[in-house]
Tab-separated table of C-alpha atoms in Angstrom:
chain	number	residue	atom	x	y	z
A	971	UNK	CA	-66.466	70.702	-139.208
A	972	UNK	CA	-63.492	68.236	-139.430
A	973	UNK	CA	-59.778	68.749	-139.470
A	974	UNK	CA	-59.905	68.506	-143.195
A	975	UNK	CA	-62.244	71.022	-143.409
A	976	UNK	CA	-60.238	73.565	-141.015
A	977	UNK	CA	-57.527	73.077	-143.082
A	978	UNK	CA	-58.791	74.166	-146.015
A	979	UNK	CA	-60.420	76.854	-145.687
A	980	UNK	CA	-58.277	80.151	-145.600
A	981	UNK	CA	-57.668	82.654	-142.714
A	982	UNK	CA	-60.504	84.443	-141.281
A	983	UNK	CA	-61.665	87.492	-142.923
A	984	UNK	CA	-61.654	90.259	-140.558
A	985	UNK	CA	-64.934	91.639	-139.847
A	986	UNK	CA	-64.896	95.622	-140.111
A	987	UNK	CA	-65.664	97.640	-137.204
A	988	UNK	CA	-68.703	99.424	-137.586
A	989	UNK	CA	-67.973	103.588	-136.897
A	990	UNK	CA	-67.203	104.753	-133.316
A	991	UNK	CA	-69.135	108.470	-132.699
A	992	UNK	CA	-66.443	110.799	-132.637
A	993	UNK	CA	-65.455	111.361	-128.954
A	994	UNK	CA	-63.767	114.394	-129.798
A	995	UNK	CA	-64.316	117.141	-131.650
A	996	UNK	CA	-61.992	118.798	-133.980
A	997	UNK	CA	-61.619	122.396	-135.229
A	998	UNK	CA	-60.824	124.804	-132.702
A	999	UNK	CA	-62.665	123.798	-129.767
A	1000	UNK	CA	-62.261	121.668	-126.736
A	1001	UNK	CA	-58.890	118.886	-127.810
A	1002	UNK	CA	-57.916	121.139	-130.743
A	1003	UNK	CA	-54.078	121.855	-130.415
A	1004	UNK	CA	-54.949	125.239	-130.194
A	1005	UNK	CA	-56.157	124.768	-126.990
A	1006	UNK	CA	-52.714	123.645	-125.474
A	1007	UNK	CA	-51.750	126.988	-125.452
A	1008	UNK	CA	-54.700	128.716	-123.740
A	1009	UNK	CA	-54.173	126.193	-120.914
A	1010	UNK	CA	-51.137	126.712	-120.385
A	1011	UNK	CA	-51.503	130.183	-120.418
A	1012	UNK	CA	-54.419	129.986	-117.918
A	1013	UNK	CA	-52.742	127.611	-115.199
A	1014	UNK	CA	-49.474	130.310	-115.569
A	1015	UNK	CA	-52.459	133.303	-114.590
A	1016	UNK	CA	-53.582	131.484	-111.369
A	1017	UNK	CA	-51.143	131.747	-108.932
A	1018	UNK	CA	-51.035	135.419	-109.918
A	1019	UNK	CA	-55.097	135.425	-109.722
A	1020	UNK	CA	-54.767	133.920	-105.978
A	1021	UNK	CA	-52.966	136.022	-104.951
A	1022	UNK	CA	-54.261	139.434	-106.191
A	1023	UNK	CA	-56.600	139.745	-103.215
A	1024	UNK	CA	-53.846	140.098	-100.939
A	1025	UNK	CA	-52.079	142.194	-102.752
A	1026	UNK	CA	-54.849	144.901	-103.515
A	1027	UNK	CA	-55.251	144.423	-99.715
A	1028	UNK	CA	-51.845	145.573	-98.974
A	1029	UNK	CA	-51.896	147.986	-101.367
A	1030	UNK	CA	-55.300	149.368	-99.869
A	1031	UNK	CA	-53.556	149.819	-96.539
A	1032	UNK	CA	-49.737	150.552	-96.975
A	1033	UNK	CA	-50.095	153.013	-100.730
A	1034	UNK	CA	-51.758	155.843	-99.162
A	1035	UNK	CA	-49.983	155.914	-95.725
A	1036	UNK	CA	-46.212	155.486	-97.959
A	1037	UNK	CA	-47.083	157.859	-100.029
A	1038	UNK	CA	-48.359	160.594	-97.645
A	1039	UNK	CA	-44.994	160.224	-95.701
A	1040	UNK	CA	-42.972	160.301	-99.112
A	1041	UNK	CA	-45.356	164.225	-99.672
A	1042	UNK	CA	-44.506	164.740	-96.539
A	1043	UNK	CA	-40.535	165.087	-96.134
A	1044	UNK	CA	-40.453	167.109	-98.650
A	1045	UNK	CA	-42.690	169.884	-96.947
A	1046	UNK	CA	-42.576	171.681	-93.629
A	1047	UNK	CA	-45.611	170.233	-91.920
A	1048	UNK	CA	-46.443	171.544	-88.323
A	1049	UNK	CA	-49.276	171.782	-85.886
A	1050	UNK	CA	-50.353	174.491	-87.587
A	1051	UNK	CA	-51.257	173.151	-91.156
A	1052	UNK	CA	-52.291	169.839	-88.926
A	1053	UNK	CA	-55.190	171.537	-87.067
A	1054	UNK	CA	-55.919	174.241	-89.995
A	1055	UNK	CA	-55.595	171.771	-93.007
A	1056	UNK	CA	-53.660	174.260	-94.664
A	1057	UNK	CA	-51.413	172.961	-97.350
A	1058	UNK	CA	-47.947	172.808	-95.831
A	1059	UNK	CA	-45.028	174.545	-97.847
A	1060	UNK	CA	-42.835	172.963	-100.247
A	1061	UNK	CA	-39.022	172.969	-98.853
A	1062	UNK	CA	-37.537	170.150	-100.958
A	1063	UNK	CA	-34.856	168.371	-99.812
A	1064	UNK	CA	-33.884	170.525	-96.960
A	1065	UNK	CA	-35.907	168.247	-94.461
A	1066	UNK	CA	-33.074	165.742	-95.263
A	1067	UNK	CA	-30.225	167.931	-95.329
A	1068	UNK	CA	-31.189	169.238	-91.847
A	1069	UNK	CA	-31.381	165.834	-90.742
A	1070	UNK	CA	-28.250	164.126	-91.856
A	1071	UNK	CA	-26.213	167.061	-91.100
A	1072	UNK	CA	-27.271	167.001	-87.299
A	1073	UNK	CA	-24.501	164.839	-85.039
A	1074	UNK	CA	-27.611	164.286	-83.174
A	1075	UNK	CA	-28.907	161.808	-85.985
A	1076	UNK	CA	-25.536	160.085	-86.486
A	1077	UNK	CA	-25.324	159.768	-82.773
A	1078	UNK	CA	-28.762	157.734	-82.679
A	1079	UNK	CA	-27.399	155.432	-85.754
A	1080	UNK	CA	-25.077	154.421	-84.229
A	1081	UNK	CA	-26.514	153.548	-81.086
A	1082	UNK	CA	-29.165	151.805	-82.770
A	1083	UNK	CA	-26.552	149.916	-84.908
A	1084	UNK	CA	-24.500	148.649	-82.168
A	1085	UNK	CA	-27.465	147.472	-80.236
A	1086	UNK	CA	-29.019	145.437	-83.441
A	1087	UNK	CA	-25.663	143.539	-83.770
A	1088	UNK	CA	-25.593	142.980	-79.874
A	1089	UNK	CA	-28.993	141.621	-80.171
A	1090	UNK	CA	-28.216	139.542	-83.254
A	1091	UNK	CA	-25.079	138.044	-82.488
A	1092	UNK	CA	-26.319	137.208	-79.113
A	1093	UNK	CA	-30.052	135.746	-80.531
A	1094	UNK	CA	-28.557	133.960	-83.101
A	1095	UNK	CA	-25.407	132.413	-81.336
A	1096	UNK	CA	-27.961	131.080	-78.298
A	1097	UNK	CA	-31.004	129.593	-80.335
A	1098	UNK	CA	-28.336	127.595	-82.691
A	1099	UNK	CA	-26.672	126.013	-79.506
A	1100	UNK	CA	-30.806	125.583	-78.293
A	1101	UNK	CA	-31.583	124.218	-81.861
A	1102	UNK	CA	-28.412	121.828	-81.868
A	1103	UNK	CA	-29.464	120.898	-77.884
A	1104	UNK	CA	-32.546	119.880	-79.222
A	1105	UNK	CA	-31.760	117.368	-81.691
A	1106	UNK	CA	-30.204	115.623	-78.581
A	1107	UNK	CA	-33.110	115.687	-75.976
A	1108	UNK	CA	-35.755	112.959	-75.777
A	1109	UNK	CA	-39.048	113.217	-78.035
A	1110	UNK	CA	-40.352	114.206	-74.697
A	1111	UNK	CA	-38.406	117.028	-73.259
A	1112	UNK	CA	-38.263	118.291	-76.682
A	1113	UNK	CA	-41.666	118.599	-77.160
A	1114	UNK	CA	-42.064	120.351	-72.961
A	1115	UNK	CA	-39.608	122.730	-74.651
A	1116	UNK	CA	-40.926	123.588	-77.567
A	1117	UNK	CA	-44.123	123.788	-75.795
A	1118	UNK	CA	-42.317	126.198	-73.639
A	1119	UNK	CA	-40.181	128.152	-76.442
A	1120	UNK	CA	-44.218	128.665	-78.211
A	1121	UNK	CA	-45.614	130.441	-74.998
A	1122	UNK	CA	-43.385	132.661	-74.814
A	1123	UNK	CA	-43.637	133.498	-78.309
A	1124	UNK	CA	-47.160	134.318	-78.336
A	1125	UNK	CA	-46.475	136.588	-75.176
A	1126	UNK	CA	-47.724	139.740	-75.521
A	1127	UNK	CA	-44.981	142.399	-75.446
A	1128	UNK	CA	-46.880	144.948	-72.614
A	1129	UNK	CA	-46.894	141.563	-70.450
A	1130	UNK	CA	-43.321	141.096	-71.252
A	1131	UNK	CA	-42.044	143.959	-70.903
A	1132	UNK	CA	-44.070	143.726	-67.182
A	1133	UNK	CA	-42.046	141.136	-66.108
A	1134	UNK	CA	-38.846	142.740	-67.142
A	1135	UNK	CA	-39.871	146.200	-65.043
A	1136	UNK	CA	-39.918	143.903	-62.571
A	1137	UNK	CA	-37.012	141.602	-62.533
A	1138	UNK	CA	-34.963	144.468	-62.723
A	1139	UNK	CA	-36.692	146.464	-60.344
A	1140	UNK	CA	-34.428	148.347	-57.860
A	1141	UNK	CA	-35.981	147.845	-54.619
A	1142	UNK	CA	-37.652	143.988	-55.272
A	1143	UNK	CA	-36.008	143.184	-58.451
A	1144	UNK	CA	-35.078	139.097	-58.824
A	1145	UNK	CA	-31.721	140.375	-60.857
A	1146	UNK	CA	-31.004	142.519	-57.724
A	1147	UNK	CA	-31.756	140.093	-55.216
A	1148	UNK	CA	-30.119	137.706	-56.958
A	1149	UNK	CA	-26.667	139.364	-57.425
A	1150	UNK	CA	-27.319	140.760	-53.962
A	1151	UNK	CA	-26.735	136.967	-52.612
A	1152	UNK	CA	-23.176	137.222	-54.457
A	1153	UNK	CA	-21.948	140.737	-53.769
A	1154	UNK	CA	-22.898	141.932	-51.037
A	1155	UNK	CA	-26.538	143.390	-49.546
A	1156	UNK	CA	-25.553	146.834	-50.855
A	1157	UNK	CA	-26.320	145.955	-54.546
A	1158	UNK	CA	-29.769	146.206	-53.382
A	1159	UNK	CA	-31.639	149.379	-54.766
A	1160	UNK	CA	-29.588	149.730	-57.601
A	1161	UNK	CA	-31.411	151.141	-60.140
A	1162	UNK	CA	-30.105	149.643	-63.873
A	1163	UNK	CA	-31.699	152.550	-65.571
A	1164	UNK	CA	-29.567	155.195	-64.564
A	1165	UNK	CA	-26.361	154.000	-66.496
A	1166	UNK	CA	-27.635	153.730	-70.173
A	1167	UNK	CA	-25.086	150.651	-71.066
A	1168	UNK	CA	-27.051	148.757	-68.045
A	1169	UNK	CA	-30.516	149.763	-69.175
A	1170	UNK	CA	-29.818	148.918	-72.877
A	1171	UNK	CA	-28.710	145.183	-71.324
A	1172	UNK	CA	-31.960	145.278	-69.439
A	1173	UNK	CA	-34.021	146.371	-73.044
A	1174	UNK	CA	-31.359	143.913	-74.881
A	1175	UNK	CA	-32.588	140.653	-72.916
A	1176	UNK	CA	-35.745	141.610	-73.457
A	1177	UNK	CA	-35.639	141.430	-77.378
A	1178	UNK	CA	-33.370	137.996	-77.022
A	1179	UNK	CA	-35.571	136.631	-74.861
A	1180	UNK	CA	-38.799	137.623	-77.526
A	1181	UNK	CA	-36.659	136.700	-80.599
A	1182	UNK	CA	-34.650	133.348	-79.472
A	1183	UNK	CA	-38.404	131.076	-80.069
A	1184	UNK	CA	-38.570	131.823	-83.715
A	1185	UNK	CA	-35.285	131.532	-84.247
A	1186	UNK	CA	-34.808	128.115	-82.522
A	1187	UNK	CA	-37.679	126.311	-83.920
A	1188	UNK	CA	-36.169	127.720	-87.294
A	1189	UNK	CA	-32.914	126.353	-87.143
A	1190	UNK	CA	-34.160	123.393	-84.883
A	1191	UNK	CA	-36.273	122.596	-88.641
A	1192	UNK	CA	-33.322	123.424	-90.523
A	1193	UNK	CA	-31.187	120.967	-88.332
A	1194	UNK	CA	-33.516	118.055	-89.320
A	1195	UNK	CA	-32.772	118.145	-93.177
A	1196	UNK	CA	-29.136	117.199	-92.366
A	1197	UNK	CA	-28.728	114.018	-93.931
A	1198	UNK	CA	-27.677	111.273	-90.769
A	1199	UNK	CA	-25.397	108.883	-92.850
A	1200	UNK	CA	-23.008	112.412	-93.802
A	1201	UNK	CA	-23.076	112.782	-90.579
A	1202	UNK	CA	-21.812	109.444	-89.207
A	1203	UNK	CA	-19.483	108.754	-92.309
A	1204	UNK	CA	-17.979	111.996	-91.288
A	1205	UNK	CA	-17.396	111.061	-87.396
A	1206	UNK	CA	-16.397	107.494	-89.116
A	1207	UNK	CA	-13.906	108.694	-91.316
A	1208	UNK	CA	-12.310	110.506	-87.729
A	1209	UNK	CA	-13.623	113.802	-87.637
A	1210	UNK	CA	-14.525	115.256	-84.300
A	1211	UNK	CA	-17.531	117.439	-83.315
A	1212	UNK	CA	-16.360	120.710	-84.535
A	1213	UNK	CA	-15.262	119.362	-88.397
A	1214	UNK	CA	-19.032	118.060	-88.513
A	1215	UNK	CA	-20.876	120.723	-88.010
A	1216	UNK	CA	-18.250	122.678	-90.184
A	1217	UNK	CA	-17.984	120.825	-93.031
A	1218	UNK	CA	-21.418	118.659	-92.627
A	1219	UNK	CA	-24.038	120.443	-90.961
A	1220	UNK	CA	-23.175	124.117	-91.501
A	1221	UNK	CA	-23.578	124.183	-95.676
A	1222	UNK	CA	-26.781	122.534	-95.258
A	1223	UNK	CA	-28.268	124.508	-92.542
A	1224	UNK	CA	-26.455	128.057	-93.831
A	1225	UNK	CA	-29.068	129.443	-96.325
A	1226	UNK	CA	-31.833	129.267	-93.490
A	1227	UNK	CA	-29.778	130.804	-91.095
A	1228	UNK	CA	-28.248	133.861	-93.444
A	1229	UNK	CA	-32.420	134.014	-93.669
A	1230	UNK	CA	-33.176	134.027	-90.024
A	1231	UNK	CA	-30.187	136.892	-89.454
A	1232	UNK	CA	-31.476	138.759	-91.584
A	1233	UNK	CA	-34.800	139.242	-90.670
A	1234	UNK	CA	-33.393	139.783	-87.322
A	1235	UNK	CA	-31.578	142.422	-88.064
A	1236	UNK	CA	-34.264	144.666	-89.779
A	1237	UNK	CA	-36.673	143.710	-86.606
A	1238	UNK	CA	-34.052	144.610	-84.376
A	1239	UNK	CA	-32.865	147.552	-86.116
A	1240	UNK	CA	-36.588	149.035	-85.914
A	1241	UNK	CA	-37.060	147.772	-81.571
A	1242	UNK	CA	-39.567	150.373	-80.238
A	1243	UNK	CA	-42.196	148.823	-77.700
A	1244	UNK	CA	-39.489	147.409	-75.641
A	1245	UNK	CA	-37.276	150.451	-75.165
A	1246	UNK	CA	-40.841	152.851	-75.147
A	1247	UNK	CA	-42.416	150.359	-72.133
A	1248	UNK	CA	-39.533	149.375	-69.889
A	1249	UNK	CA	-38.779	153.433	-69.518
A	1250	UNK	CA	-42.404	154.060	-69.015
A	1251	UNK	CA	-43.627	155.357	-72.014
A	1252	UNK	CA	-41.157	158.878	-71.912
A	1253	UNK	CA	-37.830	157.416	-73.002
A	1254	UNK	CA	-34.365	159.504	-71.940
A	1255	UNK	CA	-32.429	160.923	-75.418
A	1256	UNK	CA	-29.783	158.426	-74.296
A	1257	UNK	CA	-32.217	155.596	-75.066
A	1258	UNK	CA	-33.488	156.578	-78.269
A	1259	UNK	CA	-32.811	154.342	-81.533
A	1260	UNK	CA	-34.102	155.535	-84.631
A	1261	UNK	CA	-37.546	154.777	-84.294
A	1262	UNK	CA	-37.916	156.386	-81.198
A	1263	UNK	CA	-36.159	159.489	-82.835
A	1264	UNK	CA	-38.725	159.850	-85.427
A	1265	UNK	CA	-41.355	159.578	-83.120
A	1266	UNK	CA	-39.720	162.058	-80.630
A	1267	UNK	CA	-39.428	164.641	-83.874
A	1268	UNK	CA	-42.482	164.275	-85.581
A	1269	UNK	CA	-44.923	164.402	-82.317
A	1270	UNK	CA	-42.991	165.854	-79.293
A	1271	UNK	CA	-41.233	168.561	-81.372
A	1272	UNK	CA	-43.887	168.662	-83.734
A	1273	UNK	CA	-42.183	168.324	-86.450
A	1274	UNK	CA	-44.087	165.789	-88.602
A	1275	UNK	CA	-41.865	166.173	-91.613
A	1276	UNK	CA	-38.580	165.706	-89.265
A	1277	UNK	CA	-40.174	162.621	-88.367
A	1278	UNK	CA	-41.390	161.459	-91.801
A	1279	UNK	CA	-37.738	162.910	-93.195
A	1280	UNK	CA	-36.102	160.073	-90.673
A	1281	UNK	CA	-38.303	157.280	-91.219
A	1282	UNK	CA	-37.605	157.350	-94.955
A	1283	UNK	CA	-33.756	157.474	-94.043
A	1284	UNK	CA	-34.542	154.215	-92.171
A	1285	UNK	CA	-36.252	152.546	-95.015
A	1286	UNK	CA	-32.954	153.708	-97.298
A	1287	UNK	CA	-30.812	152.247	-94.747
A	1288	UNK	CA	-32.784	149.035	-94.285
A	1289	UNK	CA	-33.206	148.284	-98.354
A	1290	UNK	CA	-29.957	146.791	-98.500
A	1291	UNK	CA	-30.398	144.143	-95.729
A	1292	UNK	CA	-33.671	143.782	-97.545
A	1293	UNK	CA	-32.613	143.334	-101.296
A	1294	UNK	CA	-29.891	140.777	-99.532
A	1295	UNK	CA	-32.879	139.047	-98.153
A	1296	UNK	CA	-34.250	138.429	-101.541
A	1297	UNK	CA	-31.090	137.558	-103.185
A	1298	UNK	CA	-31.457	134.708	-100.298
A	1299	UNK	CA	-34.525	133.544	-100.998
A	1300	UNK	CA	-34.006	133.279	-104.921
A	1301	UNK	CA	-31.107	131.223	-104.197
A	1302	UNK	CA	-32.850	128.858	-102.225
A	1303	UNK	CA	-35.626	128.633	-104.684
A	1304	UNK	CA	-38.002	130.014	-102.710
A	1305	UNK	CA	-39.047	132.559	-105.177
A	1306	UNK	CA	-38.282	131.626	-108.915
């Protein structure tokens, strides 16, 4: 064919495409847009389906028990109807009437709340100036302590409550030999159990000391996130140390450590092991928190409705903290 020829003949005639098979199929099946919906609908049911396991699981071991102790306050269960499996009677809310109109009770609360803050201020204060230590060690020392911080974490609480007994022992105690060295050989044999201000500082260390690892390598995580270049435009701009951390460091790292005080407050407002193993498993009335004083109710005076009447009182007194927890967690998008 010439150029003459190319010239004159017309555009090319487009050939038609011969029928694809239809990939997809309409109506209401699979690629319909009715099938957006059911989707969506499915991927929303998932999480819920993933989890449902765990939650019949919990249910299956915490319903029956919460329930039986809700019955329970409200009747006068004793040894009695506990051997004989006689139906206990029906006293209402006198259970709890008894109980918060005995000084007794009031006088435990607020032993128990002074020693949670003690242990609080005094965990949370020392494992942020650990956490902040931290970000200023080498990659190696860091790591020896966290190393260090996770062994004792995974301590049993019989062993360390062992090695409490006997640092503070009276007659070979380390604490006694120790302050022996500074005042004088006659602090030896002093017993730190007799006065119950001493003995709570004994149990108090003890919970610190069990409590600190968590909340270091918590806030140690937390400290991380704080952006570096806020940081240094901060120091650049002439603020010292203490303007950092307040106006830098302490919004970022705030909603993890409102977090980490309050979970430490509801474990330390419920302490038991500690205080029931250090004073060999029979506990003075002067060393009873709460917990102790439901257990000392419900199965040395056997009273098991006392008991059950107190623990609930607990609970009531711990929602708060716990709803505030919550709140927390919403606002840091944990839970939508």
């Amino acid at each position: 064919m010439t150029a003459a020829d190319t010239k004159a003949a017309g555009p090319p005639v487009p050939v038609p495409r011969a029928p694809e098979p239809d990939r997809v199929r309409k109506g209401p099946g699979r690629g319909s847009p009715d099938s957006g919906p059911r989707q969506r609908k499915k991927g929303a049911l998932l999480p819920y389906l993933l989890i449902l396991p765990a939650i019949v699981a919990i249910a299956a071991v915490y319903a029956f028990p919460l329930s039986k102790t809700v019955i329970m306050s409200f009747q006068d269960m004793g040894r009695k109807e506990l051997w004989t499996g006689d139906a206990p009677p029906w006293v209402g809310l006198d259970q709890f009437t008894n109980i918060l109109g005995d000084s007794e009770f009031w006088s435990v609360t607020g032993r128990t709340v002074v020693f949670m803050a003690v242990c609080v201020t005094v965990t949370m204060a020392a494992g942020l100036l650990i956490a902040m230590l931290m970000m200023r060690l080498t990659t190696w020392v860091r790591l020896v302590l966290t190393a260090c911080l996770v062994a004792a974490w995974s301590m049993p609480l019989m062993v360390a409550a062992s090695i409490f007994r006997w640092l503070s022992d009276s007659d070979y105690g380390l604490i006694n030999t120790l302050i022996a060295k500074v005042v004088g050989e006659d602090f030896l044999g002093h017993n730190w159990f007799l006065d119950p201000k001493q003995g709570f500082a004994i149990i108090s260390l003890l919970v610190i000391w069990g409590a600190i690892p968590f909340v270091v390598i918590t806030l140690y995580a937390a400290l991380t996130q704080v952006p570096k270049e806020l940081e240094e435009a901060a120091a650049l701009d002439g603020a010292n140390v203490l303007k950092v951390f307040t106006f830098v460091t302490w919004p970022v790292i705030r909603p993890v450590f409102t977090m980490v005080t309050t979970l430490s407050v509801i474990w330390d407002f419920n302490v038991f092991g500690q205080i029931w193993l250090l004073r060999g498993n029979k506990p003075e009335p002067e060393y009873e928190t709460l917990g102790l004083y439901s257990f000392s109710k419900a199965f040395e005076s056997t009273s098991f409705s006392q008991g059950t009447a107190i623990a609930l009182i607990t609970v009531v007194l711990l929602s708060g903290v716990a709803v505030y927890y919550l709140r927390q967690l919403m606002k840091t998008g944990e839970v939508e």
